[in-house]
Coordinates of N, CA and C in Angstrom, one line a residue:
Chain Q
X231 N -13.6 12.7 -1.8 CA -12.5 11.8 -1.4 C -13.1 10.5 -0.8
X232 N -12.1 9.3 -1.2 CA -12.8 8.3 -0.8 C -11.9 7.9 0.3
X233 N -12.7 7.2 1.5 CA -12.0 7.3 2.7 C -12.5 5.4 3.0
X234 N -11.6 5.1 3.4 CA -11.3 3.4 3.9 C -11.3 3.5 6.0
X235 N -12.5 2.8 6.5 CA -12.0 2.9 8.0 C -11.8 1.6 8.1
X236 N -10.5 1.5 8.6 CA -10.3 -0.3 9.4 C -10.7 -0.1 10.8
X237 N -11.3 -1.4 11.4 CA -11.3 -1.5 12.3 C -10.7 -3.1 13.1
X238 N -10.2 -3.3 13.9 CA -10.1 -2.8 15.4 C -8.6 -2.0 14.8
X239 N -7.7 -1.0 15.0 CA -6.5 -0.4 14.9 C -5.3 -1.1 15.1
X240 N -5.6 -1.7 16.3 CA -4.6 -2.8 17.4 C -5.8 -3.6 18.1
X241 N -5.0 -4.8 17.8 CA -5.6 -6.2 18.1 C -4.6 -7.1 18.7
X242 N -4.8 -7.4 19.7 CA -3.5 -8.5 20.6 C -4.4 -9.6 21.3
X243 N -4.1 -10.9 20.7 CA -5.0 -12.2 21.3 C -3.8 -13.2 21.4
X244 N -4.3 -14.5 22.1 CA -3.8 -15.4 21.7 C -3.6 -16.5 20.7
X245 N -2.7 -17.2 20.7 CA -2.6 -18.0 19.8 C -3.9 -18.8 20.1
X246 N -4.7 -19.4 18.5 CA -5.5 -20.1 18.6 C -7.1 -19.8 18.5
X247 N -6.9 -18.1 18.8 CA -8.0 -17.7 18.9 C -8.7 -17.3 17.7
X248 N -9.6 -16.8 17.0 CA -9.9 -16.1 15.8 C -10.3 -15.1 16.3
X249 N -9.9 -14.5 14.7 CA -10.4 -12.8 14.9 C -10.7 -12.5 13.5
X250 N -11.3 -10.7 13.7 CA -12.1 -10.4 12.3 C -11.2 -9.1 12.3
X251 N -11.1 -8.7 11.1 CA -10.8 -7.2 10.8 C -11.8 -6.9 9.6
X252 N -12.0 -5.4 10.0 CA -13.4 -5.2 9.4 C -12.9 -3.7 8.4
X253 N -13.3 -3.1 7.0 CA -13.3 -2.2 6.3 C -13.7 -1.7 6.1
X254 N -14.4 -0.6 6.0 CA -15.6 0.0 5.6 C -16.1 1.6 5.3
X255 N -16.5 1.4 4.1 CA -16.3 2.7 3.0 C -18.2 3.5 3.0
X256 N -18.3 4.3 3.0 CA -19.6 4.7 2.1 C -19.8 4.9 0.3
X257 N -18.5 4.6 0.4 CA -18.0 4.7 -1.5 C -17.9 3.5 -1.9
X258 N -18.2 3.1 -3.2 CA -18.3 1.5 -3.9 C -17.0 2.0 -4.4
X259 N -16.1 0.3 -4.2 CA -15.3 0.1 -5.0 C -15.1 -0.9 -6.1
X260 N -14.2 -0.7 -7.1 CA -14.2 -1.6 -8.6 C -13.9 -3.0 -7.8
X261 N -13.0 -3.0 -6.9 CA -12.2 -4.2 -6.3 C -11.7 -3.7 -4.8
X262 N -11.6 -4.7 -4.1 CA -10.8 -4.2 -3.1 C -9.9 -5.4 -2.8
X263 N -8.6 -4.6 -1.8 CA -7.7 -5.6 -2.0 C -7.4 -5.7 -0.5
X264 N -6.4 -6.9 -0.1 CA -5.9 -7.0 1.1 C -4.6 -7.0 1.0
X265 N -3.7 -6.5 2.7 CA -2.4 -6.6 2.2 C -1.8 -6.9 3.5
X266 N -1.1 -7.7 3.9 CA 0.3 -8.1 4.9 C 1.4 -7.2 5.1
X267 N 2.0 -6.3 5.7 CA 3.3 -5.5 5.8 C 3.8 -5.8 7.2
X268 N 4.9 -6.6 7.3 CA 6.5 -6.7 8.1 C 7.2 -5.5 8.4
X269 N 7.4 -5.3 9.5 CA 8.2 -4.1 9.7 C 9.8 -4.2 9.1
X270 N 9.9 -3.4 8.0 CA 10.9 -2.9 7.5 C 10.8 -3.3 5.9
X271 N 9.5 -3.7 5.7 CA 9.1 -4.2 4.2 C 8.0 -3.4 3.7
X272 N 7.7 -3.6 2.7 CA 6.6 -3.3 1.9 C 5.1 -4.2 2.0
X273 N 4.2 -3.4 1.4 CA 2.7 -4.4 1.5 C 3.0 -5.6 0.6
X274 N 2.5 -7.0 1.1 CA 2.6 -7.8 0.6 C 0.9 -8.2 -0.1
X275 N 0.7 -8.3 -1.4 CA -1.0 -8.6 -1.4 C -1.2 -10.1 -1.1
X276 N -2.2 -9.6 -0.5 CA -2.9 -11.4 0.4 C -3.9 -11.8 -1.2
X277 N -4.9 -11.0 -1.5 CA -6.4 -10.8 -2.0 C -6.8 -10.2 -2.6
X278 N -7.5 -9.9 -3.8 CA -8.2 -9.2 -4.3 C -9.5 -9.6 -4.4
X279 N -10.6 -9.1 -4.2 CA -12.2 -9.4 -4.2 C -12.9 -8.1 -5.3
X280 N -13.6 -8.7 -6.2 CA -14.0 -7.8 -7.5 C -15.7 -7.8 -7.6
X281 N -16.2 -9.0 -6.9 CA -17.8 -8.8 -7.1 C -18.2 -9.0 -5.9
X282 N -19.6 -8.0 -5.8 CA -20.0 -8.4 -4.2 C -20.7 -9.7 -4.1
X283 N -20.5 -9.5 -2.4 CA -20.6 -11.2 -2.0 C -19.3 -11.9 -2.0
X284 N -18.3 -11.7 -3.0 CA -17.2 -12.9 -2.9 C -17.1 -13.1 -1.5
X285 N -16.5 -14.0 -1.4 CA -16.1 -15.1 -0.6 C -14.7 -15.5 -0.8
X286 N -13.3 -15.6 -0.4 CA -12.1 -16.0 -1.1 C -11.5 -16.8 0.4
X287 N -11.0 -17.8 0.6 CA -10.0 -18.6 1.3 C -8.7 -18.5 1.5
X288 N -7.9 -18.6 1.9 CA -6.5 -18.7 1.6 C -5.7 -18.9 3.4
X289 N -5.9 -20.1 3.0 CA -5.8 -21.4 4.2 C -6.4 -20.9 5.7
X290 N -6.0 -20.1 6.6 CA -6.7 -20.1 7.9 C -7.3 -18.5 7.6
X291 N -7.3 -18.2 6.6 CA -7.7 -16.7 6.1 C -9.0 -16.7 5.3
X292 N -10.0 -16.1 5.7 CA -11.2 -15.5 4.5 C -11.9 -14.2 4.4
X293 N -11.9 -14.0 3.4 CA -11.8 -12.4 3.1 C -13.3 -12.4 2.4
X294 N -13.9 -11.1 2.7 CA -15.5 -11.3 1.9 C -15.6 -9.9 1.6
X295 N -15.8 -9.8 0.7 CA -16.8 -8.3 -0.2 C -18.0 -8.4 0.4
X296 N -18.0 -6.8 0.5 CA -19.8 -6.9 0.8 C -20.8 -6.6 -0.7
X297 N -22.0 -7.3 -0.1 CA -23.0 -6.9 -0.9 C -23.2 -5.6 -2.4
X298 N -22.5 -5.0 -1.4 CA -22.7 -3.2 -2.2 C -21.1 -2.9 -2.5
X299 N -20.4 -3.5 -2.1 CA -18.9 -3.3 -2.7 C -18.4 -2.1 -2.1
X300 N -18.9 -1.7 -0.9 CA -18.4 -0.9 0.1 C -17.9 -1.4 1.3
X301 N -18.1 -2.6 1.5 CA -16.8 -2.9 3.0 C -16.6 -4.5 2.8
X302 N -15.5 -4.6 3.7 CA -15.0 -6.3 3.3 C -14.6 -6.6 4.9
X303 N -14.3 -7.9 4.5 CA -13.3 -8.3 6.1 C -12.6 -9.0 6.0
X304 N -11.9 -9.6 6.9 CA -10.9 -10.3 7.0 C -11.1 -11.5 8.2
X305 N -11.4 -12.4 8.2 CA -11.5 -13.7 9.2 C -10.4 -14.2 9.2
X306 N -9.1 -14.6 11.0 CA -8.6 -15.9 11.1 C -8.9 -16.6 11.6
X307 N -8.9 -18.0 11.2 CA -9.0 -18.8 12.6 C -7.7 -19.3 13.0
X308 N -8.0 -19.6 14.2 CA -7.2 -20.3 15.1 C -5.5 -19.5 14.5
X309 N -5.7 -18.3 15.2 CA -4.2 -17.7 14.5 C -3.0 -18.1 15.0
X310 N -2.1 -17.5 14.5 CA -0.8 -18.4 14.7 C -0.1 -17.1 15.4
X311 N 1.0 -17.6 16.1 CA 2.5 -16.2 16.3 C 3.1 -15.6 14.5
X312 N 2.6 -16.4 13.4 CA 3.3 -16.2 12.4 C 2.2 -15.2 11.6
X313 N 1.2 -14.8 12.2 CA 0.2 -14.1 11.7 C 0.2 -12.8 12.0
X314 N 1.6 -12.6 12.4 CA 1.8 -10.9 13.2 C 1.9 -10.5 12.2
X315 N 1.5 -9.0 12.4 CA 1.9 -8.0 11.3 C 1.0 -6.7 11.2
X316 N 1.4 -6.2 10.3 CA 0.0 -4.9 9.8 C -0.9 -5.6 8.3
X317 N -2.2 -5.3 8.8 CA -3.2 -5.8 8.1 C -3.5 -4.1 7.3
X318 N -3.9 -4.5 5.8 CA -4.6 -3.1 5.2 C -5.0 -3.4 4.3
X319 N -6.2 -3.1 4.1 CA -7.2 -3.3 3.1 C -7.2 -1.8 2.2
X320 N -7.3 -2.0 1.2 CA -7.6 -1.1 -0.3 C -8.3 -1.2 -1.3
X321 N -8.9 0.1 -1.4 CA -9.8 -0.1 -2.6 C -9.4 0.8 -3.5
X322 N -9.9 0.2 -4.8 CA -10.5 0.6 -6.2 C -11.1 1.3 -6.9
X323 N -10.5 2.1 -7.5 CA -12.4 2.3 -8.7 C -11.6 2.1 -9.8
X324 N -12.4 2.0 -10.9 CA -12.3 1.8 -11.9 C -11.0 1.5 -12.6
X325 N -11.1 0.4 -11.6 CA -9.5 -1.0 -12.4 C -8.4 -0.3 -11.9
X326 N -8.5 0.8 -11.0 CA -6.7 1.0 -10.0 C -6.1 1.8 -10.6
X327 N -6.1 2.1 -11.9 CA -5.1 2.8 -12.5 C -4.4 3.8 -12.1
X328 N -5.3 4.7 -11.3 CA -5.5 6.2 -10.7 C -4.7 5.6 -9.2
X329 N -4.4 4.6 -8.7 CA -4.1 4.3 -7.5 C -5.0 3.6 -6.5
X330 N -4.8 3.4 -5.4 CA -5.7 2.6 -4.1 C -5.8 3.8 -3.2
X331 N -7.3 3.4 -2.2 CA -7.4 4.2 -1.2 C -7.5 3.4 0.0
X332 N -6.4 3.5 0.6 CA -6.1 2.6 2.1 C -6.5 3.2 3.2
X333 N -7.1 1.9 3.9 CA -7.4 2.0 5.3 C -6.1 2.4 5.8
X334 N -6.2 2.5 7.5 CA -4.9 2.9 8.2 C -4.6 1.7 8.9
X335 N -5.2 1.0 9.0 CA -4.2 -0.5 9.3 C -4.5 -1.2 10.3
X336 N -4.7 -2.2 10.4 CA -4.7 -3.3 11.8 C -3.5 -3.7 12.1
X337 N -2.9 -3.1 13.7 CA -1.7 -4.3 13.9 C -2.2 -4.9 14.7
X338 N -1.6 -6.5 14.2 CA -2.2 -7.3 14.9 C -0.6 -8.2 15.6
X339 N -1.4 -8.4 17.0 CA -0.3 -9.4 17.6 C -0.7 -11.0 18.0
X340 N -0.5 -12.0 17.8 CA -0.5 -13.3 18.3 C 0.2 -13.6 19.0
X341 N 0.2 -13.9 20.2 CA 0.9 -14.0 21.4 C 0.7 -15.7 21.6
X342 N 2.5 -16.2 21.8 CA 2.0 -17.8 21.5 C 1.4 -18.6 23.4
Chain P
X181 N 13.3 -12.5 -11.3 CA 12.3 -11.8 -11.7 C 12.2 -11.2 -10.4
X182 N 13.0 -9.4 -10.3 CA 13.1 -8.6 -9.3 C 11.9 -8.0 -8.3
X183 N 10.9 -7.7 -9.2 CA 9.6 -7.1 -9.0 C 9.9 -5.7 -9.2
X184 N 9.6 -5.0 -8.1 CA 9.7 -3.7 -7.8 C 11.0 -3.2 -7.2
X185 N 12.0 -2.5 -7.7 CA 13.2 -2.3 -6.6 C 13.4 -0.8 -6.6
X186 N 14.4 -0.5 -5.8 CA 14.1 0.9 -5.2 C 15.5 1.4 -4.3
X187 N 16.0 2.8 -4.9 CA 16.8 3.0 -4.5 C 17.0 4.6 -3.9
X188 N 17.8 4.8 -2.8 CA 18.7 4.2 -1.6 C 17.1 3.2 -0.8
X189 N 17.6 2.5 0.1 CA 17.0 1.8 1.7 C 16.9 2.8 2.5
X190 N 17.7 3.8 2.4 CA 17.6 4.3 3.8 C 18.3 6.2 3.3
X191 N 17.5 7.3 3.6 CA 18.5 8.5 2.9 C 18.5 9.8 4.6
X192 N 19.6 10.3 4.9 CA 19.0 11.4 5.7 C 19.7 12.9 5.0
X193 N 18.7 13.9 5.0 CA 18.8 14.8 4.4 C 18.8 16.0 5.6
X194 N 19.5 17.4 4.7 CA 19.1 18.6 6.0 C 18.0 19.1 5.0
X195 N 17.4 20.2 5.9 CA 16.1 20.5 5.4 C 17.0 22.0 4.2
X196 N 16.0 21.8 2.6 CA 16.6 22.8 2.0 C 17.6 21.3 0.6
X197 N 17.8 20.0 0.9 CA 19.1 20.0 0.3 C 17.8 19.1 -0.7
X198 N 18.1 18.8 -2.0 CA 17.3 17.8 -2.8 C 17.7 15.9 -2.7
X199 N 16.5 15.5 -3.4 CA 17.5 14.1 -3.9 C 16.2 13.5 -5.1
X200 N 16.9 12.5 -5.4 CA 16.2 11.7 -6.4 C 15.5 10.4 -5.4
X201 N 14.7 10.0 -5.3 CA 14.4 8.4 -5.3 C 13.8 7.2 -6.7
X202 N 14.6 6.4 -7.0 CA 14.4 5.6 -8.0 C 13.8 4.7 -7.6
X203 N 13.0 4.1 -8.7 CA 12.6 3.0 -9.1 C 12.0 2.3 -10.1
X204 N 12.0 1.0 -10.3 CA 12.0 0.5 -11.5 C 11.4 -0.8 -11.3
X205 N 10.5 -1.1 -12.6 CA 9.6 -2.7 -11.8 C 9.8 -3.9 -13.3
X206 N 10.0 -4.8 -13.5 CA 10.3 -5.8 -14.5 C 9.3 -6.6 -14.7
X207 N 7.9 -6.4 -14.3 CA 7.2 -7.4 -14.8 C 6.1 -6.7 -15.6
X208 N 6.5 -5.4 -16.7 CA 5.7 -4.8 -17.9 C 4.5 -4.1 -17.1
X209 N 4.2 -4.2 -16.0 CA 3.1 -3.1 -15.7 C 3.0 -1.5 -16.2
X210 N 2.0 -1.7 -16.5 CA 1.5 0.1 -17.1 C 1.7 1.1 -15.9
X211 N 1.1 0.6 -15.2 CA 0.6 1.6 -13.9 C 1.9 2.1 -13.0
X212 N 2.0 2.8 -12.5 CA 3.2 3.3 -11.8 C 2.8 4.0 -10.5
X213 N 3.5 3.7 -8.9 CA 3.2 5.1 -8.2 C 3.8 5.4 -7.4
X214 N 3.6 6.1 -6.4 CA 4.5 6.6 -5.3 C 3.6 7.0 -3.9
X215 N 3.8 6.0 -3.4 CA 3.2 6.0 -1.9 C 3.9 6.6 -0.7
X216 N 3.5 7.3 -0.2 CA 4.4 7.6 1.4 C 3.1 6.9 2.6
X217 N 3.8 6.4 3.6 CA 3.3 5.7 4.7 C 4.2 6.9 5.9
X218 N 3.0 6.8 6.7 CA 3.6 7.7 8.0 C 2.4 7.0 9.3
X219 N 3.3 7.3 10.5 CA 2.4 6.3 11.2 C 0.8 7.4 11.8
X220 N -0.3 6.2 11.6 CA -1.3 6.9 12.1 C -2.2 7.4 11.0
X221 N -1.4 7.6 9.6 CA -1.8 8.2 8.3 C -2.1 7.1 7.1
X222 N -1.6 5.7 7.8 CA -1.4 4.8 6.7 C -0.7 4.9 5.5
X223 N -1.2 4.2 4.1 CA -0.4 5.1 3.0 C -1.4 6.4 2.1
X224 N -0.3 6.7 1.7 CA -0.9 7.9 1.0 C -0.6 7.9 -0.3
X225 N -1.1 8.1 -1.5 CA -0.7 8.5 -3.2 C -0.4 10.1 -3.3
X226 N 1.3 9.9 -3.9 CA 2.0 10.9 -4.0 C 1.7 11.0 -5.4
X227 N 1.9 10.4 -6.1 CA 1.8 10.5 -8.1 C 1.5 9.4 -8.0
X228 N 1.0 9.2 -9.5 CA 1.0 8.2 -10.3 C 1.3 8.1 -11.4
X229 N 1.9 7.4 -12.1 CA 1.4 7.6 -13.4 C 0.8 6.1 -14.4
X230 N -0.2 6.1 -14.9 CA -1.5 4.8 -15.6 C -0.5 4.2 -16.7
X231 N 0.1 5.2 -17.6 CA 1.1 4.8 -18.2 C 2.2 5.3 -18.8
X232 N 3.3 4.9 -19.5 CA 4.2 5.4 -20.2 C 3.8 6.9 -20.3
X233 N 4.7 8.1 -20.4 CA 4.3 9.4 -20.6 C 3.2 10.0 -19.9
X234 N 2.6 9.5 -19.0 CA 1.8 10.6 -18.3 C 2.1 10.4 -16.5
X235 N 1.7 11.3 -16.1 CA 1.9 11.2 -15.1 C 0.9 12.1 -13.7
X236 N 0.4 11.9 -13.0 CA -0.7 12.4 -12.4 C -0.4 13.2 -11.2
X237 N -1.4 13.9 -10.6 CA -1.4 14.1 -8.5 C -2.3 13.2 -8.1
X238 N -1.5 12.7 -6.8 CA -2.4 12.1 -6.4 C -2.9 12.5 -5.3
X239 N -3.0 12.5 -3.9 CA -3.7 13.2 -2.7 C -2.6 13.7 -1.9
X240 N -1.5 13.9 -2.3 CA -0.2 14.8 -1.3 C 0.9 14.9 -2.4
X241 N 0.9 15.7 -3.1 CA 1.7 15.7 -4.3 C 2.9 17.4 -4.2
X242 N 1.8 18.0 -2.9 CA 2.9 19.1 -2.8 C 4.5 18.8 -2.3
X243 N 5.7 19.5 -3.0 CA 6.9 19.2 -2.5 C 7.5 18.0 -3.6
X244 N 6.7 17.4 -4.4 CA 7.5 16.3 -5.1 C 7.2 16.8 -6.7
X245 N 8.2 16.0 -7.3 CA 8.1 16.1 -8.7 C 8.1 14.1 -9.2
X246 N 7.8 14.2 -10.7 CA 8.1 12.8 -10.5 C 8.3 12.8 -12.3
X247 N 8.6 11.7 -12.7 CA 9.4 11.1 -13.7 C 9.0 9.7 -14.3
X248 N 8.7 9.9 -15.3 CA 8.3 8.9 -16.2 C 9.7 8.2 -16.9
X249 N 10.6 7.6 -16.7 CA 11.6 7.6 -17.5 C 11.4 6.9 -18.7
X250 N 10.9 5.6 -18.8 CA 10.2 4.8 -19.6 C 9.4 3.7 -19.0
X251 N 8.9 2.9 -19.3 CA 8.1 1.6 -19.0 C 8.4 1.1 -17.9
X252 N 9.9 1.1 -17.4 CA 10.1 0.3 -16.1 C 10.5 1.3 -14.9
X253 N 10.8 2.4 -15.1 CA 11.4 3.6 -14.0 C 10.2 4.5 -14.2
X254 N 10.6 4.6 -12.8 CA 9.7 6.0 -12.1 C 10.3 6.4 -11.0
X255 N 10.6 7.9 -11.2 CA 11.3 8.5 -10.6 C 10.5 9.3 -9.7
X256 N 11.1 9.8 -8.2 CA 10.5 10.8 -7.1 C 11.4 11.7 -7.0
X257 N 11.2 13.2 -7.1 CA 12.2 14.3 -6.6 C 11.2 15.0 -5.8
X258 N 12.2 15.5 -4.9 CA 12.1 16.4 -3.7 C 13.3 17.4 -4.0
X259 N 12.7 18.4 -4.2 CA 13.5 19.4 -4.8 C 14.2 20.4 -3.5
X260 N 13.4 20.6 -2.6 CA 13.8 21.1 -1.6 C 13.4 20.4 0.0
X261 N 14.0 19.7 0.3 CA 13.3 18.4 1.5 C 13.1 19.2 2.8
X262 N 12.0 18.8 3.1 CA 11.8 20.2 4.5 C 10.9 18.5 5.5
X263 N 11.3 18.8 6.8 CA 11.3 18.0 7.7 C 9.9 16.8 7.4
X264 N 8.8 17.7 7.2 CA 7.6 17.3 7.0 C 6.9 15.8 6.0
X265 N 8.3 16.2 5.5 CA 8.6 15.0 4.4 C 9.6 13.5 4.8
X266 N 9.9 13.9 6.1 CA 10.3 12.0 6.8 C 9.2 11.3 6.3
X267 N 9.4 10.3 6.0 CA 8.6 9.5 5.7 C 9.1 7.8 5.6
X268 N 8.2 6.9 5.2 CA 8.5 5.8 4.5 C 8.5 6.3 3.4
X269 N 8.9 5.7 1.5 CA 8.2 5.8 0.7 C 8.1 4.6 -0.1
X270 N 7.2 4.4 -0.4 CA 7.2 3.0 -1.4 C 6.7 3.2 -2.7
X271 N 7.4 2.8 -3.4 CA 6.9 2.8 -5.3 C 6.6 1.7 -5.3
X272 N 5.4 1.1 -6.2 CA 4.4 0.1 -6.8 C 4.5 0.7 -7.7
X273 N 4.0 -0.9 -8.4 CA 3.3 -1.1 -9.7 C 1.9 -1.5 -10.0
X274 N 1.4 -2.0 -11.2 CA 0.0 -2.8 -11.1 C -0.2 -3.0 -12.7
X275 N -1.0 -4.2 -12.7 CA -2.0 -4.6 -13.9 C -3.4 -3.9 -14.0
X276 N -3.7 -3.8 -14.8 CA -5.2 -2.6 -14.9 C -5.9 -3.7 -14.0
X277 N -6.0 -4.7 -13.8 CA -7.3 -5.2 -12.5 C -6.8 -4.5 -11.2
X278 N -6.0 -4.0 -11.2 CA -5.9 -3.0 -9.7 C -4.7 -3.9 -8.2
X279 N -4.2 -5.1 -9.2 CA -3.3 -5.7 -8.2 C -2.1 -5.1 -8.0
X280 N -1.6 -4.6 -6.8 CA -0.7 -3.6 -7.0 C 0.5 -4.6 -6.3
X281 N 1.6 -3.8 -6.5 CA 2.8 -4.6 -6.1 C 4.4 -3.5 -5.9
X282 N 4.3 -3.7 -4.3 CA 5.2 -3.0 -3.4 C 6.7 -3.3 -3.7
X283 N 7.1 -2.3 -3.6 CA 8.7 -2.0 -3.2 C 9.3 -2.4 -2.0
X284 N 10.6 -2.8 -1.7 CA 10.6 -2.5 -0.1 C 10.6 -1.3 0.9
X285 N 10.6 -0.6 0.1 CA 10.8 0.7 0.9 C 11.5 1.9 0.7
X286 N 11.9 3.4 0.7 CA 12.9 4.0 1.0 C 12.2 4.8 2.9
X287 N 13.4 4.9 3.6 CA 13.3 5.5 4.7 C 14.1 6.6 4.6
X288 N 13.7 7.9 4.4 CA 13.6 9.4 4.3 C 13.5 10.1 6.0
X289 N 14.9 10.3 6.1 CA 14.9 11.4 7.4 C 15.1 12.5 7.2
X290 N 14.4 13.8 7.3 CA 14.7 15.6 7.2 C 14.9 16.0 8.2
X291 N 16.1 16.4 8.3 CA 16.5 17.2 9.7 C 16.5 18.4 9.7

């Protein structure tokens, strides 16, 4: 069984500050993904990272594959109050078809 | 262009009674599945199914049945709902690169 650990669980900072969420597997995945969920919503996907090393942006957000395609992260900077939410990262094997194996989640709070 | 939709929002059941949860996605993906989220457990894969006519277990598959109807539906039954099964549940979709794409939700209470 492949197992996904997120870390920090719960994260509460201020506005402005940056922070990292971290994923990490002993199992290689095909891809891994990131995802945003709103309380009373579904996962929203941020990300997908397919080769190790990537690197991806997406404006005060950067996400990186590791090396070996066993853990990723998540960088903000300077977060906002609009960056609340649950963070979860997912992985892959061989192109998803079979489904994702998720972390348990970062909630994160920005306090303005 | 709906995405993923999903029906009831919200169901409460006694323990022992069945139901169906539907859903259906409009943008031709192959892949189909059924997720339960519970707090502390994250989510979990109930079934799947990769494509049209098949349909898989995925890591908590005891207590459910599921349904291929065609290309756009996939159905969840709970044949006899026993407490243990409150849950969220969310049906997705996906493109074989593994981008998946959520439902809003059904919220499942067993009393």
């Amino acid at each position: 069984t492949q197992l996904l650990e997120q870390s920090p669980q719960f994260l509460s900072i201020q506005e402005g500050e940056n922070l990292t969420v971290y994923c990490n597997s002993s199992s290689v995945f095909s891809s891994l993904q990131w995802y945003r969920q709103e309380p009373g919503e579904g996962p929203v996907l941020l990300v997908t990272v397919v080769t190790g090393g990537e690197v991806k942006k997406l404006k005060r957000l950067t996400f990186q594959f590791g090396d070996a395609r066993k853990d990723s992260s998540l960088h903000i900077t300077a977060a906002q109050p609009g960056d609340t939410g649950l963070y979860l990262c997912a992985g892959a094997s061989g192109g998803g078809a079979d489904g994702l194996t998720f972390g348990k989640g970062t909630h994160l709070i920005i306090q303005p | 262009n709906a995405g993923v939709t999903q029906t009831p929002k919200f169901q409460v059941l006694k323990t022992g009674q069945s139901m169906t949860l539907q859903c259906a996605q409009d943008m031709n993906h192959n892949s189909m599945y059924w997720y339960r989220q519970d707090p502390g457990m994250g989510l979990r894969l109930i079934y799947y199914s990769a494509s049209e006519g098949t349909t898989d277990k995925g890591e908590v598959p005891n207590g459910y049945n599921v349904s291929r109807l065609n290309k756009r539906e996939f159905s969840l039954r709970l044949e006899s709902a026993a407490p243990s099964q409150t849950s969220v549940y969310f049906c997705a979709s996906s493109e074989w690169e593994g981008r998946v794409f959520f439902g809003p939700g059904t919220r499942l209470t067993v009393l």
